[in-house]
Coordinates of C-alpha atoms in Angstrom, one line a residue:
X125 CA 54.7 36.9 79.7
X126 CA 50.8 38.1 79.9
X127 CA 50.4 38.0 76.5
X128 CA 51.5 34.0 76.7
X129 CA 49.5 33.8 79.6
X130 CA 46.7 35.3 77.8
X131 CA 46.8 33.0 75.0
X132 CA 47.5 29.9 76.7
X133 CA 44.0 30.5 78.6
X134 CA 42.0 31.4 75.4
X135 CA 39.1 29.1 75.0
X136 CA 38.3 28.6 72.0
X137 CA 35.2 28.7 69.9
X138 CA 34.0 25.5 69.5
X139 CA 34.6 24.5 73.5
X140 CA 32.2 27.0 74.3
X141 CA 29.8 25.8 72.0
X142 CA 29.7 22.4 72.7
X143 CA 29.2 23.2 76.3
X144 CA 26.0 21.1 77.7
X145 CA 24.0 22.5 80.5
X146 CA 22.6 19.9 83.3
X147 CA 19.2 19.7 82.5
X148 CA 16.9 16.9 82.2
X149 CA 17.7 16.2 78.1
X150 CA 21.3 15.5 78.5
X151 CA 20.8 13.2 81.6
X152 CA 18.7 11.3 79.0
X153 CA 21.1 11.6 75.8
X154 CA 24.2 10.6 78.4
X155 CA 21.8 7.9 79.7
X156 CA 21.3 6.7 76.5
X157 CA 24.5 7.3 74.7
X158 CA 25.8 4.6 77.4
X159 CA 23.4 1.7 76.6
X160 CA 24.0 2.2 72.7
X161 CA 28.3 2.1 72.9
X162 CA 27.5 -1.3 75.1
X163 CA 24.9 -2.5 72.8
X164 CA 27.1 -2.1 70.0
X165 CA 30.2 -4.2 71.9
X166 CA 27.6 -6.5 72.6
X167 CA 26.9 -6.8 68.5
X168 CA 30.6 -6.4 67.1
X169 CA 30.7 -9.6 69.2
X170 CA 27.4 -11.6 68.2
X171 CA 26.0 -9.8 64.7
X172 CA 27.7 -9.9 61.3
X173 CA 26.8 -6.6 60.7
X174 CA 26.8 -3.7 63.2
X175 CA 26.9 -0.1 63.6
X176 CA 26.1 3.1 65.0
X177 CA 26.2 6.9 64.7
X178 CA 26.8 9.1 67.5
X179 CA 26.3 12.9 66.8
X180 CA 28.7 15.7 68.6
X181 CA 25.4 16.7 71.1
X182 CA 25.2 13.0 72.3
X183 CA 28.7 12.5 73.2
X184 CA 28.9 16.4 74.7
X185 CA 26.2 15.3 76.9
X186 CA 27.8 12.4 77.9
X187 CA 30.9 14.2 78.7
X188 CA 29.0 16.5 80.9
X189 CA 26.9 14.0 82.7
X190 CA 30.4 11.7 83.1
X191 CA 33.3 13.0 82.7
X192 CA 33.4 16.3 84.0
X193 CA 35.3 15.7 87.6
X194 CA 37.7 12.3 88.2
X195 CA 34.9 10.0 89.8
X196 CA 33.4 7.6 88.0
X197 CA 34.7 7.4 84.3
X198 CA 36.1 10.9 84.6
X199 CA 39.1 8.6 86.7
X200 CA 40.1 6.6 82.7
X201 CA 41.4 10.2 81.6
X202 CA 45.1 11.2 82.7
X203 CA 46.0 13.0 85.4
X204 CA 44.6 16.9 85.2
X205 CA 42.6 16.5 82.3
X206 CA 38.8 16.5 82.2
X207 CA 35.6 18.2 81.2
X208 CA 36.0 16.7 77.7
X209 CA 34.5 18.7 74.6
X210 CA 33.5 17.8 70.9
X211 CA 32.8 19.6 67.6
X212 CA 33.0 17.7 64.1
X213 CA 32.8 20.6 61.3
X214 CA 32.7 19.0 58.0
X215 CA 35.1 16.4 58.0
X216 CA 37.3 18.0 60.7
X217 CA 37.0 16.6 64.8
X218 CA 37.7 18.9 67.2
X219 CA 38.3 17.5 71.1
X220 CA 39.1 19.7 74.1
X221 CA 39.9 18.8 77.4
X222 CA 40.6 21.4 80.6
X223 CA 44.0 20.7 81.8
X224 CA 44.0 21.6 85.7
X225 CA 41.4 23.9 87.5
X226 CA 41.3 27.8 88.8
X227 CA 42.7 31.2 87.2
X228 CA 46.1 28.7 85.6
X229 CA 43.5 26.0 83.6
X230 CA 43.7 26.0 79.9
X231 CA 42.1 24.3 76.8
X232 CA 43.7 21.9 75.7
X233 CA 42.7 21.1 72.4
X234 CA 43.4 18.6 69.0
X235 CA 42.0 19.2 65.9
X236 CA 42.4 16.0 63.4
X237 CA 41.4 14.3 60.5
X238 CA 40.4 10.6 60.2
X239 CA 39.5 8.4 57.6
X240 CA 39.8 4.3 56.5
X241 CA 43.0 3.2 54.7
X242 CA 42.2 2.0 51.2
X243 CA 42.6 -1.3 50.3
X244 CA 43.7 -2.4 53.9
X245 CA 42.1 -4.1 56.8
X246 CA 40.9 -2.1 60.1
X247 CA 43.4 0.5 59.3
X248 CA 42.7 4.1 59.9
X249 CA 44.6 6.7 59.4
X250 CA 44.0 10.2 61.7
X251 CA 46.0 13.0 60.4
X252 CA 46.7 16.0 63.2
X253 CA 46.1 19.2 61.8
X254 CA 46.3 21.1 65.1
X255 CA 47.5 20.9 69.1
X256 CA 47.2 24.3 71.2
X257 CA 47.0 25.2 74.9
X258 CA 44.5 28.3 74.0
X259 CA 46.3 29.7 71.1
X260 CA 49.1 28.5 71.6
X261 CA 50.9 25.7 69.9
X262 CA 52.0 22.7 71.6
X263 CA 54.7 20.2 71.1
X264 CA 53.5 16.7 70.0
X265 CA 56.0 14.0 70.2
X266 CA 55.0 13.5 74.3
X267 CA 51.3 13.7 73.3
X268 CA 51.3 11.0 70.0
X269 CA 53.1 8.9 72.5
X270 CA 50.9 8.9 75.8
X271 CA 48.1 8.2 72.5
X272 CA 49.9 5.6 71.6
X273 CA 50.6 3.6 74.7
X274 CA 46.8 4.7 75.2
X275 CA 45.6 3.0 72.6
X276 CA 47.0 -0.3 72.9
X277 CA 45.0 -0.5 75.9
X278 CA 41.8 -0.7 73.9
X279 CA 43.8 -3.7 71.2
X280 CA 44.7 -1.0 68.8
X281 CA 48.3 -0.6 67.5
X282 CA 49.3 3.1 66.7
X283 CA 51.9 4.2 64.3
X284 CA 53.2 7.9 63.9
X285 CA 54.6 9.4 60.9
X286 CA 54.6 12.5 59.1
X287 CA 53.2 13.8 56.3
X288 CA 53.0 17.5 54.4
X289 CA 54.4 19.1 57.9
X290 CA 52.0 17.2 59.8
X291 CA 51.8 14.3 62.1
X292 CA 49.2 11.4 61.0
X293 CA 48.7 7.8 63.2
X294 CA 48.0 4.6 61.3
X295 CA 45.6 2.8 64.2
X296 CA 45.8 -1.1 63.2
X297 CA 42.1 -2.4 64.7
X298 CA 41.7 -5.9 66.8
X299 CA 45.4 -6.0 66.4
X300 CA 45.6 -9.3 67.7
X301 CA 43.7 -10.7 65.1
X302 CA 46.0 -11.5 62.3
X303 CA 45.2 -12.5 58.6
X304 CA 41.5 -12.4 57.6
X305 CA 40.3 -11.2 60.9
X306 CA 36.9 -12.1 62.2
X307 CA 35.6 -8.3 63.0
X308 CA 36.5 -5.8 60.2
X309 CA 35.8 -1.9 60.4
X310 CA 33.9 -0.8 56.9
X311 CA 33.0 2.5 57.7
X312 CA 35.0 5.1 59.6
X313 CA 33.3 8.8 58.9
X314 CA 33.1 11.9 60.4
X315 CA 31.2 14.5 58.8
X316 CA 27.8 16.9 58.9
X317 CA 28.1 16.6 63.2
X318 CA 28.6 12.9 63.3
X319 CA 30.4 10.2 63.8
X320 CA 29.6 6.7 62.3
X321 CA 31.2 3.4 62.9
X322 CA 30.0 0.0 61.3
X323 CA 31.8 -3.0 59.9
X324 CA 30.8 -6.6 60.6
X325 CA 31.7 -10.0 63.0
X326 CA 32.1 -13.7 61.1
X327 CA 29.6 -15.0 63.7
X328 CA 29.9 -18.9 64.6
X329 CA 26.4 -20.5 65.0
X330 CA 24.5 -20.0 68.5

């Protein structure tokens, strides 16, 4: 039973790592990390061609700045879960969250894949190559669902399946627009501590 307990509250690496302390440079990065997201909303709506890359120290400072406690935008994350983390190592995203608070909190943690379906439109495909509490492993049928249903919040439809042993989600963009939608995602890529998004908008005249 310690030994479980031991495990379950291992943190691991990269959490520790992407911690951000609260000093005046990530007030600014988390300041400014907010403008950019709504300035690109603000173009997927009104450019034909947007786009944007956030690296893993921007969106860490964010977190800390945001989304450490539940007031303010820490309140969107479910119940017991905050103080998210980020890591992307090569093509791999690593996200932790701290599930509950005192000596029985634990690291939470994903480790996934993600990458644009060929030949389709605003399909991506994000393989799960690991889920743990600490070091230990978690079951992930409750988990892909609460993503899911998640999701489809945000106009994305989500679609589990598995493949080599491990569970990958198509996520179906704008999935209300149907056909030749207006706003298609080109580029979907993380890699080298980033993450880059960019497509384009058919934009009607002003």
């Amino acid at each position: 039973g310690g030994g479980v307990v031991f495990a379950a509250r291992r943190v691991p690496d990269f959490y520790t790592r992407a911690g951000a302390p609260a000093d005046w440079p990530t007030l600014e990065r988390a300041a400014r990390l907010l403008t950019r997201v709504q300035d690109l909303k603000n173009e997927i709506r009104s450019k034909p061609e947007w786009g944007d890359t956030f690296t893993a120290a921007e969106l860490n400072a964010f977190f800390a700045e945001h989304m450490c406690s539940r007031d303010g935008l820490g309140s969107a994350l479910p119940e017991k879960l905050h103080a998210p983390r980020v890591a992307v190592d090569g093509d791999r995203v690593k996200v932790g969250f701290r599930y509950g608070h005192g000596f029985w909190s634990a690291i939470v943690w994903v480790e996934f894949r993600v990458w644009l379906v060929k030949d389709e439109i605003n399909l991506a495909a994000v393989e799960v190559c690991d889920l743990r509490a600490g070091q230990l492993p978690l079951g992930t049928q409750t988990i892909l669902d609460s993503v899911a249903e998640a999701a489809r919040e945000w106009n994305i439809e989500v679609t589990w399946y598995r493949h080599g042993g491990n569970p990958v989600g198509l996520f179906r963009f704008f999935a209300d627009q149907q056909g030749n939608p207006p706003t298609q995602v080109l580029t979907l890529e993380a890699a080298d501590g980033r993450i880059t998004v960019a497509g384009k908008s058919s934009v009607g005249p002003n």
